[in-house]
Short mmCIF file of C-alpha atoms and ligand atoms in Angstrom, two decimals:
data_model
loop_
_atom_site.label_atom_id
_atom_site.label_comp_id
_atom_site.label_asym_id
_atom_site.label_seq_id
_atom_site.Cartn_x
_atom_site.Cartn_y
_atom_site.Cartn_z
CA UNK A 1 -4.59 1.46 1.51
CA UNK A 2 -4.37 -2.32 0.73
CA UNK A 3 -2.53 -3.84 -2.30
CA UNK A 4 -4.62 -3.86 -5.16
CA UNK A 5 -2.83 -1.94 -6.93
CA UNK A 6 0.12 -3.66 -6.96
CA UNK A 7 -1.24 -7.01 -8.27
CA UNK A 8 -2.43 -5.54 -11.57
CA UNK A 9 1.04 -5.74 -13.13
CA UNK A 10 2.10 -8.47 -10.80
CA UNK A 11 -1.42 -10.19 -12.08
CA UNK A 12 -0.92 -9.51 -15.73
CA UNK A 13 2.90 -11.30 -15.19
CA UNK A 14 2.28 -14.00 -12.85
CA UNK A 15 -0.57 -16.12 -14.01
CA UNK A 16 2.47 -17.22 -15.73
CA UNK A 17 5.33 -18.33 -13.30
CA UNK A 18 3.41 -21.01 -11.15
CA UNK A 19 2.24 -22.82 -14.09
CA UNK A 20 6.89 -23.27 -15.14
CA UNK A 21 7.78 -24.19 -11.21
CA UNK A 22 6.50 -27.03 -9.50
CA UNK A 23 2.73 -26.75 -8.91
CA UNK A 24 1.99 -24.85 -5.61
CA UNK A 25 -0.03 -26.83 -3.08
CA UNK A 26 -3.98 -25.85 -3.99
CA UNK A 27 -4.66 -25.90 0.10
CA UNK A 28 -2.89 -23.50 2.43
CA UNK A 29 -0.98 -26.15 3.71
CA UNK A 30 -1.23 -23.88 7.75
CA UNK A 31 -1.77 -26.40 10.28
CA UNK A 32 -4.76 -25.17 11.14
CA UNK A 33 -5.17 -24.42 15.46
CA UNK A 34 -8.75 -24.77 16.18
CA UNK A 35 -8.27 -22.23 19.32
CA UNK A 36 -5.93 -19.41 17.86
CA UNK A 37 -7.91 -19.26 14.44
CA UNK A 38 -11.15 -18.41 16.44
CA UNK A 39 -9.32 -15.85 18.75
CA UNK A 40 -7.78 -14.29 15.67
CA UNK A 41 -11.45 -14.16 14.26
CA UNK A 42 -13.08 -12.83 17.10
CA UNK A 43 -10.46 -10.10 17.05
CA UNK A 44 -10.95 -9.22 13.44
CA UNK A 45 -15.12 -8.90 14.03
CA UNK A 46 -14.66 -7.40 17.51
CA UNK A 47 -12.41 -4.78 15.13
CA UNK A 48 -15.05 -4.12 12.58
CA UNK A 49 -17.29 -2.92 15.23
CA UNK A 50 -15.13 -0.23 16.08
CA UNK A 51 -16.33 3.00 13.37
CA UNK A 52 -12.55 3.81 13.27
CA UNK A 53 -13.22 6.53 10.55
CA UNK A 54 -11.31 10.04 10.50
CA UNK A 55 -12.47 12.18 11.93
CA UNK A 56 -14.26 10.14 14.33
CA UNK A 57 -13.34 9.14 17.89
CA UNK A 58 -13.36 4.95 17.78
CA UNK A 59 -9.71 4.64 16.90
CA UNK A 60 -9.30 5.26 20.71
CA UNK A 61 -11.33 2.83 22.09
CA UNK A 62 -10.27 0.13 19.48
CA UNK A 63 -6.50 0.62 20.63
CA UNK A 64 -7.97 0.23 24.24
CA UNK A 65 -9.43 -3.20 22.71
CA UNK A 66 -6.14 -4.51 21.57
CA UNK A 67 -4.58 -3.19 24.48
CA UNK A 68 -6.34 -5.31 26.35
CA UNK A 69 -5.72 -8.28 24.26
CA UNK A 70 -2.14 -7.86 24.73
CA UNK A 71 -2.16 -7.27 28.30
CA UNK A 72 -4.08 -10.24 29.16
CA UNK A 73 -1.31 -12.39 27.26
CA UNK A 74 1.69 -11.11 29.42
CA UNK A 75 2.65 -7.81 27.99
CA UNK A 76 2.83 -5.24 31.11
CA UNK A 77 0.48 -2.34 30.81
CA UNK A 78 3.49 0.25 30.06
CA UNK A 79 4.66 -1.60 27.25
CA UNK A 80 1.92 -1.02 25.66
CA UNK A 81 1.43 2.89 24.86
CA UNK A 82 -1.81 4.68 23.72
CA UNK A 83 -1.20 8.28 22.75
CA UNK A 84 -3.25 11.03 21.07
CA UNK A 85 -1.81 12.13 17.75
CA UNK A 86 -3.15 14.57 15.44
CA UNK A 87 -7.07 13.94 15.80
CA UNK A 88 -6.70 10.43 15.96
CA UNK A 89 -4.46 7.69 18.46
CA UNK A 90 -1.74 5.66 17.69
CA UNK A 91 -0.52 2.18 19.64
CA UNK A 92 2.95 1.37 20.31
CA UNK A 93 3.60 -1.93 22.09
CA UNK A 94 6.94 -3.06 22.93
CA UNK A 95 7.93 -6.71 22.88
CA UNK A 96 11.41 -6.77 24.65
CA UNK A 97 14.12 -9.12 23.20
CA UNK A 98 16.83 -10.63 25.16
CA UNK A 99 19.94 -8.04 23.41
CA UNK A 100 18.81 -4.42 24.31
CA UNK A 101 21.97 -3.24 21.61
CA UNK A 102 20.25 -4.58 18.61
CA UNK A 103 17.88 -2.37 16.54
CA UNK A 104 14.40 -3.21 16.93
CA UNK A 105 11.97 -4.65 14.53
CA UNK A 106 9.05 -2.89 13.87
CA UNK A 107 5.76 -4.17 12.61
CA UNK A 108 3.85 -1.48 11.36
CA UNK A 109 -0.35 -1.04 10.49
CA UNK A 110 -3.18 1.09 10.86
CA UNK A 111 -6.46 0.65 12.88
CA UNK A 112 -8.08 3.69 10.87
CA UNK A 113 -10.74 2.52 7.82
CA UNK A 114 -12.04 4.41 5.00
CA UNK A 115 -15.41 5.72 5.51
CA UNK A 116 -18.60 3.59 4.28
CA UNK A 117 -22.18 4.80 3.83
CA UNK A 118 -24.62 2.44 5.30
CA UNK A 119 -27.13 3.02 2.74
CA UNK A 120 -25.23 1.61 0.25
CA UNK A 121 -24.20 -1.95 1.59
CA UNK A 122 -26.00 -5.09 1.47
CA UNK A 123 -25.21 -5.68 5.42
CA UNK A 124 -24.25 -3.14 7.62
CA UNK A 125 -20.43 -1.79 7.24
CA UNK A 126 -19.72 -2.07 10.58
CA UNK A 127 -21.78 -5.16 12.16
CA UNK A 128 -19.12 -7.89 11.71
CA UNK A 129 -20.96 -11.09 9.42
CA UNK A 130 -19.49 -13.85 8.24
CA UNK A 131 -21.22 -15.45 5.88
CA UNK A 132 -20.30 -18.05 2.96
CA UNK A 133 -16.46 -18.20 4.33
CA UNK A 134 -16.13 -14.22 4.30
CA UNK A 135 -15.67 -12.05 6.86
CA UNK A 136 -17.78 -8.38 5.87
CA UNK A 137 -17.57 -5.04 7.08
CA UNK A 138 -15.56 -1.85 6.40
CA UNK A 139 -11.85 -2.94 7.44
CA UNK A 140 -12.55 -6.73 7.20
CA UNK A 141 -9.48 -6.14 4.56
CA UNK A 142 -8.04 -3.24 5.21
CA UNK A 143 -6.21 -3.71 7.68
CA UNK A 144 -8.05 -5.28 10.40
CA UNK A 145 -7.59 -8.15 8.76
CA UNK A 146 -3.81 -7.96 9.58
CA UNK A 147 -4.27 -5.99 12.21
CA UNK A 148 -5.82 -8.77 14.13
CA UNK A 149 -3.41 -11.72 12.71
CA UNK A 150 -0.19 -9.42 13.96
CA UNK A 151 -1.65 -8.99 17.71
CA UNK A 152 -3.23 -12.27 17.82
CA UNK A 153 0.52 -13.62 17.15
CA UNK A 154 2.62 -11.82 19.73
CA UNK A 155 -0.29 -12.32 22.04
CA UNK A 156 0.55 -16.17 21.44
CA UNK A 157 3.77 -15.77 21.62
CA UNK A 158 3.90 -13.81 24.73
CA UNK A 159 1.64 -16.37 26.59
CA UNK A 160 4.37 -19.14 25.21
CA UNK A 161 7.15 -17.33 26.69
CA UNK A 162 8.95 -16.70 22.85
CA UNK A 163 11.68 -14.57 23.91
CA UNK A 164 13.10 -12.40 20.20
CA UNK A 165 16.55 -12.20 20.37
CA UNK A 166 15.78 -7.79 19.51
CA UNK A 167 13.02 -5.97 20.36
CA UNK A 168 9.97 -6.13 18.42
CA UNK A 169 7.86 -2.89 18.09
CA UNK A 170 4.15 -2.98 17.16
CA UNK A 171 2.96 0.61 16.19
CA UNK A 172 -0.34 1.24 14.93
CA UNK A 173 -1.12 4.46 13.33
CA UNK A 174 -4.46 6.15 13.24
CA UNK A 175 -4.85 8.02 9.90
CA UNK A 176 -3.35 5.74 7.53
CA UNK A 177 -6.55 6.64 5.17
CA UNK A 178 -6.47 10.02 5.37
CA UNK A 179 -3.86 12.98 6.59
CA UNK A 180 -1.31 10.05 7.85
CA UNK A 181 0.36 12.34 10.11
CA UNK A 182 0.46 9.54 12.74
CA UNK A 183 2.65 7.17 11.77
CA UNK A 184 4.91 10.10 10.60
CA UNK A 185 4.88 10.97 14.32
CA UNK A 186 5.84 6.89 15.47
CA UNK A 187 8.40 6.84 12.25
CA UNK A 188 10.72 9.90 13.61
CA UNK A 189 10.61 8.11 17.33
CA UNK A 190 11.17 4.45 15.75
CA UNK A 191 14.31 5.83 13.30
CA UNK A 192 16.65 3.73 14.77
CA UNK A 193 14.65 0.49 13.48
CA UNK A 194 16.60 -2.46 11.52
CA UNK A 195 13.77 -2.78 9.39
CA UNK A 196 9.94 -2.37 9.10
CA UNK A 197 7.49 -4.98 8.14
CA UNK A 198 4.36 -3.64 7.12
CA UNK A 199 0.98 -5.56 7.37
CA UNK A 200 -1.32 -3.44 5.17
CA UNK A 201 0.84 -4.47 2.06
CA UNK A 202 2.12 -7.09 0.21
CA UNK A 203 0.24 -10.25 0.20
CA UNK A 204 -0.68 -13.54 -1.75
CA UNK A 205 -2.85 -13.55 -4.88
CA UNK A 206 -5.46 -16.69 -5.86
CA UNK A 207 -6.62 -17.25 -8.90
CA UNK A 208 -10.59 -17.25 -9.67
CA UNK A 209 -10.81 -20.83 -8.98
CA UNK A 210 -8.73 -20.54 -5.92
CA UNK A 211 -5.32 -21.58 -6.66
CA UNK A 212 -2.27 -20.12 -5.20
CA UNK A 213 -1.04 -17.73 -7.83
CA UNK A 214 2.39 -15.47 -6.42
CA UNK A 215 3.18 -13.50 -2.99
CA UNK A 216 3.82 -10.07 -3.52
CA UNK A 217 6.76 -8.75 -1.22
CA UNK A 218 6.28 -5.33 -0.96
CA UNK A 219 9.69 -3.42 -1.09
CA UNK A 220 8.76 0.09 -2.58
CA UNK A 221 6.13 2.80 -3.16
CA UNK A 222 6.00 5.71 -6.01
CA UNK A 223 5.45 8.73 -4.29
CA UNK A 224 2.03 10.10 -4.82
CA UNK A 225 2.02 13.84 -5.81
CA UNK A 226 -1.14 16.12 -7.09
CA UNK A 227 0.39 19.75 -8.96
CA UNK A 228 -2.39 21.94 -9.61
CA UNK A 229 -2.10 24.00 -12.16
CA UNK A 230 -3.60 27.76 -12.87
CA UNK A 231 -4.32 30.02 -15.69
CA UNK A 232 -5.50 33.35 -14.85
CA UNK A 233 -6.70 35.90 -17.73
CA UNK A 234 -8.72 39.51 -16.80
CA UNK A 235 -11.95 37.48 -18.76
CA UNK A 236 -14.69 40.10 -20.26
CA UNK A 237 -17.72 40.00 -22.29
CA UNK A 238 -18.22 36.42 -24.32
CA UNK A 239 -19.34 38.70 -27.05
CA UNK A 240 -15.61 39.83 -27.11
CA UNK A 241 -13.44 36.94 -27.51
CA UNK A 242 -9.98 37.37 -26.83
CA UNK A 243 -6.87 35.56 -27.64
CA UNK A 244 -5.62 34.77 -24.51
CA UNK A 245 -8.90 32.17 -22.99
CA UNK A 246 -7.46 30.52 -20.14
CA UNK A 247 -9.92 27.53 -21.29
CA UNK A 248 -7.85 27.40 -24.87
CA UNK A 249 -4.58 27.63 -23.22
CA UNK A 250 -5.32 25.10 -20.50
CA UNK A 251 -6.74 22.99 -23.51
CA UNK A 252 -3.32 23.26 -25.53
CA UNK A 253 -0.58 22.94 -22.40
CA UNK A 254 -2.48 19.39 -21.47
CA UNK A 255 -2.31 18.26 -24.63
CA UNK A 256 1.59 18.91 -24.41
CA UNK A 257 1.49 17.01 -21.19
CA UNK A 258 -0.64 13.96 -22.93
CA UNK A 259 2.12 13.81 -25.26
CA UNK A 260 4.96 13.71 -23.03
CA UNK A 261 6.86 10.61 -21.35
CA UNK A 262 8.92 10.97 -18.14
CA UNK A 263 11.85 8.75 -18.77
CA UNK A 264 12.23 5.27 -18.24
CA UNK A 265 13.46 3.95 -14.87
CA UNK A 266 14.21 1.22 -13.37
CA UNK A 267 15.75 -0.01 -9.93
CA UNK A 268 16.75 -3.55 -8.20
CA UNK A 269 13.00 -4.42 -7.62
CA UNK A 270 11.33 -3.76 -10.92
CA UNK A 271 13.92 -5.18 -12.48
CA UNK A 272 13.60 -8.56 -10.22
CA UNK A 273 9.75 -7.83 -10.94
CA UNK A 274 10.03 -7.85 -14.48
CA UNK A 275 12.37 -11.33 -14.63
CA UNK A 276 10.00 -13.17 -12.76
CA UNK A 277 7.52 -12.37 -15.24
CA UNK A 278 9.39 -12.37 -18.20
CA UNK A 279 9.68 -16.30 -17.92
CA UNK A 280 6.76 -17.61 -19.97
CA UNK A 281 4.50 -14.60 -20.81
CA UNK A 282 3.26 -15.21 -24.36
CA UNK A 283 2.82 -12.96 -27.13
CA UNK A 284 4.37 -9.52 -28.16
CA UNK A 285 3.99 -8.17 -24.46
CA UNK A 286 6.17 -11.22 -23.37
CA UNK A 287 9.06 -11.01 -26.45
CA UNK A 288 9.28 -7.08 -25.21
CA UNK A 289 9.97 -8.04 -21.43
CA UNK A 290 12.38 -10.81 -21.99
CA UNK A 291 14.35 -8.11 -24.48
CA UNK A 292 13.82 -5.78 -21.51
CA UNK A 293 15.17 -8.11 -18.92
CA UNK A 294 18.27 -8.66 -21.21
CA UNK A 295 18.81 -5.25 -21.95
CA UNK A 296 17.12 -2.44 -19.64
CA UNK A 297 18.14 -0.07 -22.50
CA UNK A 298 16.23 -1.42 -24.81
CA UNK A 299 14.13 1.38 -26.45
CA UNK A 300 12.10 -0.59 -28.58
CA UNK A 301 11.29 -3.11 -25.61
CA UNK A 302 10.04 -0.14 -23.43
CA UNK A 303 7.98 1.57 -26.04
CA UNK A 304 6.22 -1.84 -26.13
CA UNK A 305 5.84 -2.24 -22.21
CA UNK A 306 5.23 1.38 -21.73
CA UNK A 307 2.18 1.24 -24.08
CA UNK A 308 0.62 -1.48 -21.46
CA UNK A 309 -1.65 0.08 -18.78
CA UNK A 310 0.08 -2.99 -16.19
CA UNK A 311 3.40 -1.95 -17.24
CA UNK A 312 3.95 1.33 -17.62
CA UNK A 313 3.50 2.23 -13.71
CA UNK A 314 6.71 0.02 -13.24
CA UNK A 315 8.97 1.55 -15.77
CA UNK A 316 8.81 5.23 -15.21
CA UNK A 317 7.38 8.59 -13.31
CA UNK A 318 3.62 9.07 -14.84
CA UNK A 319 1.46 12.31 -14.70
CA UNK A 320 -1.93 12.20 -15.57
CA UNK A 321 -4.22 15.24 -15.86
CA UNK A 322 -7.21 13.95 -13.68
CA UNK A 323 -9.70 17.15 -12.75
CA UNK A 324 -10.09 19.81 -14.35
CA UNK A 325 -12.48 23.68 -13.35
CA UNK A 326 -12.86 26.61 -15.35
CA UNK A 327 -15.17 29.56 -15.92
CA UNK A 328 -17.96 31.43 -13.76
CA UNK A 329 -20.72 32.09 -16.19
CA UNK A 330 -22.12 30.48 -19.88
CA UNK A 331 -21.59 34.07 -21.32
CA UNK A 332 -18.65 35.05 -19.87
CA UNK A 333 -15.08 34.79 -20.77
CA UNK A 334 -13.51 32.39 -18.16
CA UNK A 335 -11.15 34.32 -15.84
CA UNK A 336 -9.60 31.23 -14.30
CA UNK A 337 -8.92 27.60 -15.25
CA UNK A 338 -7.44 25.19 -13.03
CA UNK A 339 -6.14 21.52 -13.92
CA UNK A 340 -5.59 18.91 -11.52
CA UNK A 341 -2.41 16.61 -12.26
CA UNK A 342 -1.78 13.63 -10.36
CA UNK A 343 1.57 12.01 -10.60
CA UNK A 344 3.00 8.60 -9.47
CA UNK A 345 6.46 9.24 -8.82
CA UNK A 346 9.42 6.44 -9.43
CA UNK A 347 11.09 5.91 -6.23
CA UNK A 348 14.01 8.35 -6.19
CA UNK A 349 12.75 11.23 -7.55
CA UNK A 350 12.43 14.06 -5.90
CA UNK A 351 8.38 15.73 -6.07
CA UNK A 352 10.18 19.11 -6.52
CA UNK A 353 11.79 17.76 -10.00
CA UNK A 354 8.83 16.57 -11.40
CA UNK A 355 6.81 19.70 -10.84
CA UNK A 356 10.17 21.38 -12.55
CA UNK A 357 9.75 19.01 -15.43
CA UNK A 358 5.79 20.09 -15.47
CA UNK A 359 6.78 23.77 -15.48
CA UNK A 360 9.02 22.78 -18.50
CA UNK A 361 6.16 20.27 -20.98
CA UNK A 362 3.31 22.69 -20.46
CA UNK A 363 5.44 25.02 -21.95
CA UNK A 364 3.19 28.07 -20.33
CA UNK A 365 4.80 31.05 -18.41
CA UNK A 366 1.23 32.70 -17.72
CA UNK A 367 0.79 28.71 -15.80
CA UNK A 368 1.71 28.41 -12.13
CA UNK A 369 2.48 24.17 -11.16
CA UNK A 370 1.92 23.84 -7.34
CA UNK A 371 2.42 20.62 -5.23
CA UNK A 372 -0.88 19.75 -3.54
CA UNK A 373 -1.16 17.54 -0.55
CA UNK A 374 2.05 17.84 1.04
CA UNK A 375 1.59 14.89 3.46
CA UNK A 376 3.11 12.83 1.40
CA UNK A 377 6.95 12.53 1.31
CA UNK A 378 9.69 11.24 -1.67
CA UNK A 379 10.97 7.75 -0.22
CA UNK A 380 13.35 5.55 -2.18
CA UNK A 381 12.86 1.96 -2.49
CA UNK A 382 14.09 -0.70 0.11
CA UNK A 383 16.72 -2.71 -0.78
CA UNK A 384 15.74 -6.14 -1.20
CA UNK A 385 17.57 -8.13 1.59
CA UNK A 386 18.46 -11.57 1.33
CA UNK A 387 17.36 -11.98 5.44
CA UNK A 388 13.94 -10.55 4.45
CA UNK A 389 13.37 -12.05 1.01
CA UNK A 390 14.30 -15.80 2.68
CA UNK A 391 12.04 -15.26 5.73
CA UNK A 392 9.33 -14.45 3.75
CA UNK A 393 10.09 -17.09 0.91
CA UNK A 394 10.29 -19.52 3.63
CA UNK A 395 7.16 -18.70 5.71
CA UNK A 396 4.87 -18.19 2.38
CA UNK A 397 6.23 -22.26 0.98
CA UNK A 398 5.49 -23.28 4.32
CA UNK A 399 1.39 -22.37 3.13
CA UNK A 400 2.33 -23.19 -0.21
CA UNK A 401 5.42 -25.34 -1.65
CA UNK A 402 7.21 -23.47 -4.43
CA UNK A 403 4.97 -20.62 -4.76
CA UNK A 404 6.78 -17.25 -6.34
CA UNK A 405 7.62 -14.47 -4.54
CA UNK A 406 7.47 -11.13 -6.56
CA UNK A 407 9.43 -8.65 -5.19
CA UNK A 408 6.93 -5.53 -6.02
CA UNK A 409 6.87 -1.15 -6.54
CA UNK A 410 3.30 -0.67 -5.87
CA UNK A 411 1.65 2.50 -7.19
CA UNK A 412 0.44 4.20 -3.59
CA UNK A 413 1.71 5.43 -0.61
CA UNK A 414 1.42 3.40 2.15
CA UNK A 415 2.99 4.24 5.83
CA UNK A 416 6.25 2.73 5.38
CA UNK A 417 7.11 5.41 3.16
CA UNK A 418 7.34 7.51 6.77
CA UNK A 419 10.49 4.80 7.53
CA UNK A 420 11.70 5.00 4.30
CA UNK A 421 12.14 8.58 3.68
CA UNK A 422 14.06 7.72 7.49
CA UNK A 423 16.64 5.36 5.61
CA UNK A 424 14.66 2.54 7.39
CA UNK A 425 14.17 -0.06 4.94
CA UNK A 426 10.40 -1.46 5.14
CA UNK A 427 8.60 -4.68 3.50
CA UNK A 428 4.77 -5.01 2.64
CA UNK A 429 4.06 -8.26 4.14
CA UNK A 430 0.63 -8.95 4.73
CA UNK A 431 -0.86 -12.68 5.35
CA UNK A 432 -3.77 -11.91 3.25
CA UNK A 433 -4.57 -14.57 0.27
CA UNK A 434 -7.11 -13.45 -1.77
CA UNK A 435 -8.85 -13.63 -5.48
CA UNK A 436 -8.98 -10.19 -7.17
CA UNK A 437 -12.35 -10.43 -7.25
CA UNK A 438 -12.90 -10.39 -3.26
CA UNK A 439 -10.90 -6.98 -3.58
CA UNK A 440 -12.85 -4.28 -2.62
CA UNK A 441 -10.53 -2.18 -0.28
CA UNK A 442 -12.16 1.28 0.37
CA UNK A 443 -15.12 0.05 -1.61
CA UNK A 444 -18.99 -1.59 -1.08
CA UNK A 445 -19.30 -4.85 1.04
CA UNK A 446 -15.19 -5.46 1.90
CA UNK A 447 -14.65 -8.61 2.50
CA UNK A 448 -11.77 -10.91 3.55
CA UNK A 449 -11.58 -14.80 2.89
CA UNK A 450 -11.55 -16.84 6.67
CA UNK A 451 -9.65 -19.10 5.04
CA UNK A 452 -7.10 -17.16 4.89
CA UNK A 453 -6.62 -16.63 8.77
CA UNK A 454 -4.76 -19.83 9.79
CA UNK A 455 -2.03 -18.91 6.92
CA UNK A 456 -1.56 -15.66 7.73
CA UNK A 457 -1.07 -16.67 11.47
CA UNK A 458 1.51 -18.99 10.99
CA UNK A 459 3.16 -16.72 7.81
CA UNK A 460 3.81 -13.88 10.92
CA UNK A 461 4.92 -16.13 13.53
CA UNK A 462 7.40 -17.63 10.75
CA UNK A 463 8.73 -14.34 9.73
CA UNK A 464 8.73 -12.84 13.17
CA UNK A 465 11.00 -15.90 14.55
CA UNK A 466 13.12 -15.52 11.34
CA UNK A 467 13.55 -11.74 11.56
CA UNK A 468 13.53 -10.99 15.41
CA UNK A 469 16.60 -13.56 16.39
ZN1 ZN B 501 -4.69 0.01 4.36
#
């Protein structure tokens, strides 16, 4: 999972803030170093090659790869640990700090990609090309992108003899993309973390033309939840219509669900969301969220907001009916209906209390709600610390002067949800700077900018240094 997501409200707001503030250096102001941007490439192509799909058997070999990598800078071969987890492999490389009795900091990603068909691409998804300042292939983005920025840092900083004043803890999970039982496995044995910074989100958004728009800083997830729910009915002959069509019901208790709104929410980080774009939005949309900002209680202000497709992720739990079966036969009565609802639940709320809230719209006793996928967890947001929020701040100005930084709720489930069901508070922080319109995460011909790698590089090593004293 990569950010996307995210920077549609974040978009929608911020196209806004960096015109008010000082203009943002157009250039990623990184000094550039000619010899650690091309190992830092060669990593991210050498990483494309790798089909690390699920199921599949390449994640291995790939965490072999970086192994390697980080064994040839300094790290000793058993502090860098390859296991077997659930179908797929996981890396956990230990960078020891100078004070064993401080909590570590991890840095958290996932070598897994999403599946691509061949057949479909313009080049082939996993022969590495880089072509008109783009890096292609499945994972160029997500996350090998980051992947390969994260261990082409402590690889640098290993051979330069940086001592961190904690531990820092790389873990790489396997199944990010799919069952993500992986980094739930690293998560329970890395509990006693200070705080997790996540590579696969967060990250820096350009505008069309290239300019530096915002940094999103990543500091909570809505938990991702499909119910399914079932109407049964004994059916018959269609020449015998009967009162009780499960089609007709289903039809009637979704239409109570269309009509219904999970109340408004809000917590530290939408709320710091929402000010930073409340500044010079125009128009209606704008009036509502500087009424908001002033008064969260607002109900006229949130009908407004709620009504936007951007917004109304950020303000409250939403459930959205989005598959639906029913009936065997053209000239039968249907026996059984089932509806698929997917839900994007507010930080904080328990899964179990939404499907409660379900039971209660659709209104139904003949309907049974149940929770699908159960690999995903309820984690509440992160709070947003002043340590992380200034590293970051200070490592993204040092690409570009006076750029914003959005603290963000993004709308999927990424693997720091694992730390912060834990209490472990975690922080999307990816290097990435990229136009929405190079974003195609889990879609055809992925592609990252190059021009992006000497940033991102010196964004980690800032925030590492920062973070890791
Ligand atoms: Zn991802």
């Amino acid at each position: 999972m990569k950010t996307s997501v995210l920077f549609a409200f974040a978009a929608a707001a911020a196209v806004l803030s960096s015109s008010a503030l000082a203009a943002p250096a157009k250039q990623d102001m990184a000094k550039p170093d000619a010899a650690l941007h091309d190992q830092a490439l060669e990593l991210l192509k050498k990483g494309v090659a790798f089909r690390t799909v699920i199921p599949g058997d390449q994640v291995k070999p790939y965490a072999e790869y970086l192994k390697g990598v980080l064994v040839q800078a300094g790290f000793k071969p058993d502090e860098v640990k390859i296991e077997p987890v659930a179908g797929s492999t996981i890396l956990v490389a230990r960078y020891a700090g100078t004070d064993a009795k401080k909590k570590p900091i991890v840095v958290i990603d996932h070598m897994d990609v999403v599946e691509a068909k061949a057949a479909d691409w313009t080049r082939d998804p996993f022969t590495p090309v880089v072509e008109n300042g783009y890096v292609y292939g499945r994972g160029a983005l997500d996350d090998k992108f980051d992947v390969s920025m994260i261990v082409t840092v402590l690889a640098k900083l290993k051979r330069e003899g940086w001592k961190p004043g904690r531990d820092v803890v790389l873990a790489l999970s396997g199944d990010e993309e799919t069952l993500q039982q992986t980094a739930r496995k690293f998560a329970g044995d890395l509990k006693n973390a200070e705080l997790v910074l996540n590579g696969d989100a967060g990250g820096g958004q350009l505008s069309e033309d290239g300019k530096p728009e915002f940094y999103a800083l990543q500091a909570a997830e809505k938990t991702y939840a499909d119910f399914q729910v079932t109407l049964s009915d004994p059916g018959g002959h269609s020449s015998r219509p009967s009162p009780t069509n499960p089609i007709y019901r289903m039809a009637r208790d979704l239409d109570r669900l269309a009509a219904y709104k999970f109340p408004a929410m809000r917590s530290e980080i939408t709320m710091a969301a929402f000010k930073a774009t409340a500044k010079d939005k125009p128009g209606p949309l704008g009036d509502a969220l500087r009424r908001y900002v002033a008064n969260p209680d607002d109900q006229a202000a949130i009908e407004t907001l709620s009504a936007d497709r951007d917004m109304v992720g950020q303000l409250r739990t939403t459930c959205v009916a989005t598959m639906i079966n029913g009936g065997h036969a053209t000239n039968a009565l249907p026996q059984k209906v089932t509806a698929n609802v997917n839900c994007r639940i507010f930080p904080g709320t328990p899964s179990e209390e939404v499907r409660k809230t379900l039971v209660k719209v659709l209104d139904d006793p003949t309907a049974t709600v149940e929770r699908q996928n159960d690999g995903a967890i309820d984690a509440g947001p992160s709070p947003l610390r002043p340590d992380v929020l200034a590293a970051v701040t200070k490592a993204v100005h040092a690409r570009y002067p006076g750029l914003p930084v959005l603290p963000a709720m993004s709308a999927g489930a990424t693997d720091s949800m694992f730390f912060r069901a834990l209490g472990v508070p975690a922080y999307g922080v990816a290097g990435v700077f990229m136009k929405s319109s190079d974003d195609f995460a889990h879609g055809l011909n992925e592609r990252v900018p190059v021009a992006s790698i000497d940033g991102a590089l010196a964004q980690w090593e800032s925030i590492l240094k920062d973070l890791a004293k």
